[in-house]
Amino acid sequence: MTTHFNYPTPAVQEELRKIAAAIVAPGKGILAADESTGTIGQRFVKIGAENNEENRRLYRQLLFTADKALADNISGVILFHETLYHKDDNGTPFPKLLQDLGIIPGIKVDTGTVKLFGTEDEVTTQGSSTLNFLMWKNARSGSWDRPMTTGIHISLIRAGLLDICGTPSWAYHIILPDGDHDLEQAQKVAETVLAAVYKALNDHHVFLEGTLLKPSMVTAGQSCPKKYTPQEIAAATVTAFSRTVPAAVTGITFLSGGQSEEEATVNLDAINKFNGKKPWPLSFSFGRALQASVLKAWGGKPQNIKAAQNELLKRAKANGLAALGKYEQGSITGKAAGEGLFVKNHAY
Ligand code: 13P
């Protein structure tokens, strides 16, 4: 930690700020299509599609050619490494396809998680690369009784990555929903973890205005016997974030974390409707909650492509409204809207 360091040049600051702000423009958020080969394979199994490279290309092509209206609510797409090099049937590279729609392509920088030696269930990520924006994924733990001390300290080291990359970046912290902890405990863990994340980013002199935060919403554990309303979830989330996330951060884009599509949308909407201190746009960066209906409608069959694309447009619209606090529960239906998407010990 030093007090002798340089801020990025004004031109770099402006560029970073501009891209980060475009991603959280009003009513817009991110489509997280960065499932690793293994993870997308688990989703393909459910719809009876084979997990081969051509099917993965066809599926992502379906997403990225849905319609130009997709850009009304989707500002960016996170790609998996393999997808970065894929082309559509006409030979256009996927990143170009997205840029032509006015959507910013980004990349997940890690190459998967590794177990942290000497911890109970904690993992952290490895690897890096860059594009228009990049995502820095941090450690996580399935344990709610033991704060993730080791993972938190690793974050001090990982924060250096954002420091050296001249791209708008995302601090990404996952708190898994496994367990029976209640909402209050979830809020305490979120506050502890987020405070450590921003201490680490400060130690590395990260230009916060060029960053977004991608966190879990504060929700009780999957097996908690007590159920909470979207308003209670919103209160816990906004309170935790207002205590720990600096106002300089350009935006917060939540992951869906195993909530059903409708649940994730309703909770995001409640967060935006909640009357609290919220100096940043609060939007989405959903994977499962934007794709469950799409996958179900597609079923790996070419004749279903249009129907699947429609599902994506509907979910994007619903979440765009939720990012503005203007979604009405149940007003936009989906083929899998109510289905739980929780995966035990999910590996992102
Ligand atoms: P989920 O919305 O499925 O939790 O995943 C989003 C994500 O983080 C992928 O990058």
Coordinates of C-alpha atoms and ligand atoms in Angstrom, one line a residue:
M1 CA 0.0 0.0 0.0
T2 CA 1.5 3.3 -1.0
T3 CA 0.4 6.9 -1.2
H4 CA 2.7 7.5 -4.2
F5 CA 0.9 6.5 -7.4
N6 CA -0.5 8.0 -10.6
Y7 CA -4.1 8.4 -11.6
P8 CA -4.8 7.4 -15.2
T9 CA -4.5 10.2 -17.7
P10 CA -7.6 12.3 -18.2
A11 CA -8.1 10.7 -21.6
V12 CA -8.0 7.2 -20.2
Q13 CA -10.3 8.2 -17.3
E14 CA -12.8 9.5 -19.8
E15 CA -12.7 6.4 -22.0
L16 CA -13.1 4.1 -19.0
R17 CA -15.9 6.1 -17.5
K18 CA -17.7 6.3 -20.8
I19 CA -17.7 2.5 -21.5
A20 CA -18.7 1.7 -17.9
A21 CA -21.5 4.3 -18.0
A22 CA -22.8 2.9 -21.4
I23 CA -23.1 -0.5 -19.8
V24 CA -25.4 0.7 -17.1
A25 CA -27.4 3.2 -19.2
P26 CA -31.0 3.5 -18.0
G27 CA -33.0 0.4 -18.7
K28 CA -30.0 -1.6 -19.8
G29 CA -27.9 -4.4 -18.5
I30 CA -25.7 -7.4 -19.4
L31 CA -26.4 -10.8 -20.9
A32 CA -23.9 -13.1 -19.2
A33 CA -23.2 -15.7 -21.9
D34 CA -19.9 -16.7 -20.6
E35 CA -20.7 -20.2 -19.4
S36 CA -17.7 -22.4 -19.6
T37 CA -17.9 -25.6 -21.7
G38 CA -18.7 -27.7 -18.7
T39 CA -21.5 -25.3 -17.4
I40 CA -23.2 -24.9 -20.8
G41 CA -23.0 -28.7 -21.1
Q42 CA -25.1 -29.1 -17.9
R43 CA -27.7 -26.8 -19.5
F44 CA -27.6 -28.6 -22.8
V45 CA -28.2 -32.0 -21.1
K46 CA -31.5 -30.7 -19.8
I47 CA -32.7 -29.9 -23.3
G48 CA -31.3 -33.0 -24.9
A49 CA -28.7 -31.1 -26.9
E50 CA -25.2 -32.5 -27.4
N51 CA -22.4 -30.4 -25.9
N52 CA -20.1 -30.0 -29.0
E53 CA -18.5 -26.8 -30.3
E54 CA -20.9 -26.4 -33.2
N55 CA -23.9 -26.6 -30.9
R56 CA -22.3 -24.0 -28.6
R57 CA -21.7 -21.8 -31.6
L58 CA -25.3 -22.2 -32.9
Y59 CA -26.7 -21.4 -29.5
R60 CA -24.7 -18.3 -29.0
Q61 CA -25.5 -17.3 -32.6
L62 CA -29.2 -17.6 -31.7
L63 CA -28.6 -15.2 -28.8
F64 CA -26.6 -12.6 -30.7
T65 CA -28.8 -12.5 -33.8
A66 CA -32.1 -12.3 -31.8
D67 CA -33.1 -8.9 -33.1
K68 CA -31.8 -5.4 -33.1
A69 CA -34.4 -4.6 -30.4
L70 CA -32.1 -6.7 -28.1
A71 CA -29.9 -3.6 -27.8
D72 CA -32.8 -1.7 -26.3
N73 CA -32.2 -3.5 -23.0
I74 CA -28.8 -5.3 -23.4
S75 CA -25.8 -3.0 -23.4
G76 CA -23.1 -5.7 -23.2
V77 CA -22.5 -9.4 -23.5
I78 CA -19.9 -11.3 -21.6
L79 CA -18.4 -14.0 -23.8
F80 CA -16.6 -17.2 -22.9
H81 CA -13.1 -17.5 -24.4
E82 CA -14.1 -19.9 -27.2
T83 CA -17.0 -17.8 -28.2
L84 CA -14.8 -14.8 -28.8
Y85 CA -13.4 -16.5 -31.9
H86 CA -16.7 -17.9 -33.2
K87 CA -18.4 -16.5 -36.3
D88 CA -22.0 -16.5 -37.5
D89 CA -23.1 -18.5 -40.5
N90 CA -22.1 -15.6 -42.8
G91 CA -18.6 -15.4 -41.4
T92 CA -19.0 -12.4 -39.1
P93 CA -17.1 -12.7 -35.8
F94 CA -19.4 -12.7 -32.8
P95 CA -17.8 -9.6 -31.2
K96 CA -18.4 -7.7 -34.5
L97 CA -22.0 -8.9 -34.7
L98 CA -22.6 -7.5 -31.2
Q99 CA -20.8 -4.2 -31.9
D100 CA -22.9 -3.8 -35.1
L101 CA -26.0 -4.0 -32.8
G102 CA -24.5 -1.4 -30.5
I103 CA -23.8 -4.0 -27.8
I104 CA -20.4 -4.0 -26.1
P105 CA -18.6 -7.4 -26.1
G106 CA -16.7 -8.3 -23.0
I107 CA -14.8 -11.3 -21.8
K108 CA -14.6 -13.3 -18.6
V109 CA -10.9 -13.2 -17.7
D110 CA -10.6 -16.2 -15.5
T111 CA -9.9 -19.7 -16.5
G112 CA -11.9 -21.3 -13.8
T113 CA -11.6 -21.8 -10.1
V114 CA -9.2 -23.6 -7.9
K115 CA -9.6 -24.6 -4.3
L116 CA -7.8 -22.5 -1.8
F117 CA -5.4 -24.6 0.2
G118 CA -6.1 -24.7 3.9
T119 CA -9.7 -23.4 3.7
E120 CA -13.0 -25.1 4.0
D121 CA -14.8 -24.9 0.6
E122 CA -13.2 -21.7 -0.6
V123 CA -12.1 -21.2 -4.1
T124 CA -10.5 -18.5 -6.2
T125 CA -9.9 -17.9 -9.9
Q126 CA -7.0 -18.1 -12.2
G127 CA -6.0 -16.5 -15.5
S128 CA -6.5 -13.2 -17.4
S129 CA -7.0 -11.5 -20.8
T130 CA -8.7 -8.4 -22.0
L131 CA -11.2 -6.9 -24.5
N132 CA -13.6 -4.0 -24.3
F133 CA -14.4 -4.8 -20.7
L134 CA -13.2 -7.5 -18.5
M135 CA -14.5 -9.3 -15.5
W136 CA -12.5 -10.0 -12.4
K137 CA -14.0 -12.8 -10.5
N138 CA -13.2 -13.2 -6.8
A139 CA -13.1 -15.9 -4.3
R140 CA -16.3 -17.5 -3.0
S141 CA -17.3 -19.8 -0.2
G142 CA -20.3 -22.0 0.5
S143 CA -19.9 -21.4 4.2
W144 CA -21.9 -18.8 6.0
D145 CA -20.7 -19.3 9.6
R146 CA -17.1 -18.8 8.7
P147 CA -16.4 -15.6 6.9
M148 CA -14.1 -16.2 3.9
T149 CA -11.0 -14.8 5.5
T150 CA -8.6 -16.5 3.1
G151 CA -10.6 -15.6 0.0
I152 CA -10.9 -12.0 1.2
H153 CA -7.1 -11.7 1.5
I154 CA -6.6 -13.3 -1.9
S155 CA -8.8 -10.5 -3.2
L156 CA -6.1 -8.0 -2.1
I157 CA -3.8 -9.7 -4.6
R158 CA -6.3 -10.2 -7.4
A159 CA -7.2 -6.5 -7.3
G160 CA -3.9 -5.8 -8.8
L161 CA -5.3 -7.2 -12.0
L162 CA -7.7 -4.4 -12.4
D163 CA -4.9 -2.0 -11.6
I164 CA -2.8 -3.1 -14.6
C165 CA -5.6 -3.5 -17.2
G166 CA -6.4 -0.4 -19.1
T167 CA -10.0 -1.5 -19.8
P168 CA -13.2 -0.9 -17.9
S169 CA -13.4 -3.6 -15.4
W170 CA -15.8 -5.4 -13.3
A171 CA -15.2 -6.5 -9.7
Y172 CA -17.2 -9.6 -9.5
H173 CA -17.9 -11.2 -6.1
I174 CA -20.1 -14.2 -5.8
I175 CA -21.7 -15.3 -2.6
L176 CA -23.3 -18.6 -3.1
P177 CA -26.8 -19.2 -2.0
D178 CA -26.2 -22.6 -0.6
G179 CA -27.1 -23.0 3.0
D180 CA -29.9 -22.2 5.5
H181 CA -28.6 -18.8 6.7
D182 CA -31.2 -16.1 7.1
L183 CA -31.3 -12.7 5.4
E184 CA -29.7 -10.9 8.3
Q185 CA -26.7 -13.3 8.2
A186 CA -26.5 -12.9 4.4
Q187 CA -26.4 -9.1 4.8
K188 CA -23.6 -9.3 7.4
V189 CA -21.5 -11.5 5.0
A190 CA -22.1 -9.2 2.1
E191 CA -21.0 -6.2 4.1
T192 CA -17.9 -8.0 5.3
V193 CA -16.9 -9.2 1.8
L194 CA -17.7 -5.9 0.0
A195 CA -15.8 -3.8 2.5
A196 CA -12.7 -6.1 1.8
V197 CA -13.2 -5.9 -1.9
Y198 CA -13.2 -2.1 -1.9
K199 CA -10.2 -1.9 0.5
A200 CA -8.3 -4.1 -2.0
L201 CA -9.3 -2.0 -4.9
N202 CA -8.2 1.1 -3.1
D203 CA -4.9 -0.4 -2.1
H204 CA -4.3 -1.1 -5.8
H205 CA -5.4 2.5 -6.8
V206 CA -8.1 1.2 -9.1
F207 CA -9.9 3.9 -11.0
L208 CA -13.4 3.2 -9.5
E209 CA -15.3 5.3 -12.0
G210 CA -14.0 2.9 -14.7
T211 CA -15.4 -0.1 -12.8
L212 CA -18.7 -1.9 -12.3
L213 CA -19.5 -4.3 -9.5
K214 CA -21.1 -7.6 -10.2
P215 CA -22.3 -9.1 -6.9
S216 CA -25.0 -11.5 -5.7
M217 CA -28.2 -9.9 -4.4
V218 CA -28.4 -10.2 -0.6
T219 CA -30.8 -13.2 -0.2
A220 CA -31.3 -15.8 2.4
G221 CA -29.8 -19.3 1.8
Q222 CA -31.7 -21.7 -0.5
S223 CA -32.7 -23.9 2.4
C224 CA -33.6 -21.2 4.9
P225 CA -37.0 -22.1 6.3
K226 CA -38.0 -18.4 6.4
K227 CA -39.1 -16.8 3.2
Y228 CA -38.5 -13.1 2.5
T229 CA -40.4 -10.6 0.4
P230 CA -38.7 -8.8 -2.5
Q231 CA -39.0 -5.7 -0.4
E232 CA -37.0 -7.3 2.5
I233 CA -34.4 -8.5 0.0
A234 CA -34.2 -5.0 -1.5
A235 CA -33.8 -3.4 2.0
A236 CA -31.0 -5.9 2.9
T237 CA -29.2 -5.4 -0.4
V238 CA -29.4 -1.7 -0.6
T239 CA -28.4 -1.3 3.0
A240 CA -25.4 -3.6 2.6
F241 CA -24.2 -1.9 -0.5
S242 CA -24.8 1.7 0.7
R243 CA -22.5 0.8 3.7
T244 CA -19.7 -0.6 1.6
V245 CA -19.7 0.4 -2.1
P246 CA -18.2 3.8 -2.9
A247 CA -20.3 6.3 -4.7
A248 CA -17.6 6.6 -7.3
V249 CA -18.4 3.1 -8.7
T250 CA -20.2 3.6 -12.0
G251 CA -22.8 0.9 -11.5
I252 CA -23.8 -2.4 -9.9
T253 CA -25.0 -5.2 -12.1
F254 CA -26.3 -8.2 -10.2
L255 CA -25.9 -11.8 -11.2
S256 CA -29.1 -13.9 -10.8
G257 CA -27.4 -16.6 -8.6
G258 CA -30.0 -19.4 -9.0
Q259 CA -33.1 -17.4 -8.6
S260 CA -35.9 -18.1 -11.1
E261 CA -36.2 -15.7 -14.0
E262 CA -39.2 -14.0 -12.6
E263 CA -37.8 -13.9 -9.0
A264 CA -34.6 -12.3 -10.2
T265 CA -36.6 -9.7 -12.2
V266 CA -39.0 -9.0 -9.3
N267 CA -36.1 -8.6 -6.8
L268 CA -34.2 -6.3 -9.1
D269 CA -37.3 -4.3 -9.5
A270 CA -37.8 -4.1 -5.8
I271 CA -34.2 -3.0 -5.3
N272 CA -34.8 -0.1 -7.7
K273 CA -38.1 0.8 -6.1
F274 CA -36.6 0.7 -2.6
N275 CA -36.3 4.1 -1.0
G276 CA -32.7 4.2 0.2
K277 CA -29.3 5.7 -0.6
K278 CA -28.4 4.4 -4.1
P279 CA -25.8 6.6 -5.7
W280 CA -25.2 4.0 -8.5
P281 CA -27.5 2.5 -11.2
L282 CA -28.6 -0.9 -10.1
S283 CA -29.0 -3.3 -13.1
F284 CA -28.5 -6.9 -14.1
S285 CA -25.8 -9.1 -15.5
F286 CA -27.8 -12.3 -15.6
G287 CA -26.8 -15.6 -17.0
R288 CA -29.4 -18.2 -16.0
A289 CA -32.2 -15.7 -15.4
L290 CA -31.9 -14.5 -19.0
Q291 CA -31.4 -17.8 -20.7
A292 CA -33.6 -20.5 -19.0
S293 CA -36.6 -19.8 -21.1
V294 CA -34.5 -19.4 -24.2
L295 CA -32.8 -22.8 -23.8
K296 CA -36.2 -24.4 -23.0
A297 CA -37.8 -23.0 -26.1
W298 CA -34.8 -23.8 -28.3
G299 CA -34.4 -27.4 -27.3
G300 CA -31.4 -27.7 -29.6
K301 CA -33.7 -27.6 -32.7
P302 CA -33.3 -25.3 -35.6
Q303 CA -37.1 -24.9 -36.1
N304 CA -37.3 -23.4 -32.6
I305 CA -34.7 -20.6 -33.1
K306 CA -37.3 -17.8 -33.6
A307 CA -39.3 -18.8 -30.5
A308 CA -36.2 -19.0 -28.4
Q309 CA -35.1 -15.6 -29.6
N310 CA -38.5 -14.2 -28.6
E311 CA -38.0 -15.5 -25.1
L312 CA -34.7 -13.7 -24.9
L313 CA -36.2 -10.4 -26.0
K314 CA -39.0 -10.8 -23.5
R315 CA -36.7 -11.4 -20.6
A316 CA -34.4 -8.6 -21.7
K317 CA -37.3 -6.3 -21.7
A318 CA -38.6 -7.4 -18.3
N319 CA -35.1 -6.9 -16.8
G320 CA -34.7 -3.5 -18.5
L321 CA -38.0 -2.4 -16.8
A322 CA -36.8 -3.8 -13.5
A323 CA -33.6 -1.8 -13.8
L324 CA -35.8 1.2 -13.9
G325 CA -38.1 0.0 -11.1
K326 CA -40.9 -0.2 -13.5
Y327 CA -41.6 -3.9 -13.8
E328 CA -45.0 -5.3 -12.8
Q329 CA -44.8 -8.8 -11.4
G330 CA -46.0 -11.4 -13.8
S331 CA -46.5 -9.0 -16.6
I332 CA -44.0 -10.6 -18.9
T333 CA -44.3 -14.4 -19.1
G334 CA -41.6 -16.9 -20.1
K335 CA -41.4 -20.6 -20.9
A336 CA -39.3 -21.2 -17.8
A337 CA -40.0 -17.9 -15.9
G338 CA -41.0 -19.6 -12.6
E339 CA -38.6 -22.5 -12.6
G340 CA -35.9 -22.5 -9.9
L341 CA -32.4 -22.3 -11.3
F342 CA -30.5 -23.1 -8.2
V343 CA -27.5 -25.5 -8.7
K344 CA -25.9 -26.9 -5.6
N345 CA -22.3 -25.6 -5.3
H346 CA -22.6 -23.9 -8.7
A347 CA -19.2 -23.4 -10.4
Y348 CA -19.3 -20.2 -12.5
Ligands
13P1 P1 -26.1 -16.2 -13.1 O1 -27.0 -15.0 -13.4 O2 -26.6 -17.5 -13.8 O3 -25.9 -16.4 -11.6 O4 -24.7 -16.0 -13.7 C1 -24.3 -14.8 -14.1 C2 -22.8 -14.9 -14.2 O5 -22.2 -14.4 -13.3 C3 -22.1 -15.4 -15.3 O6 -21.0 -14.7 -15.5

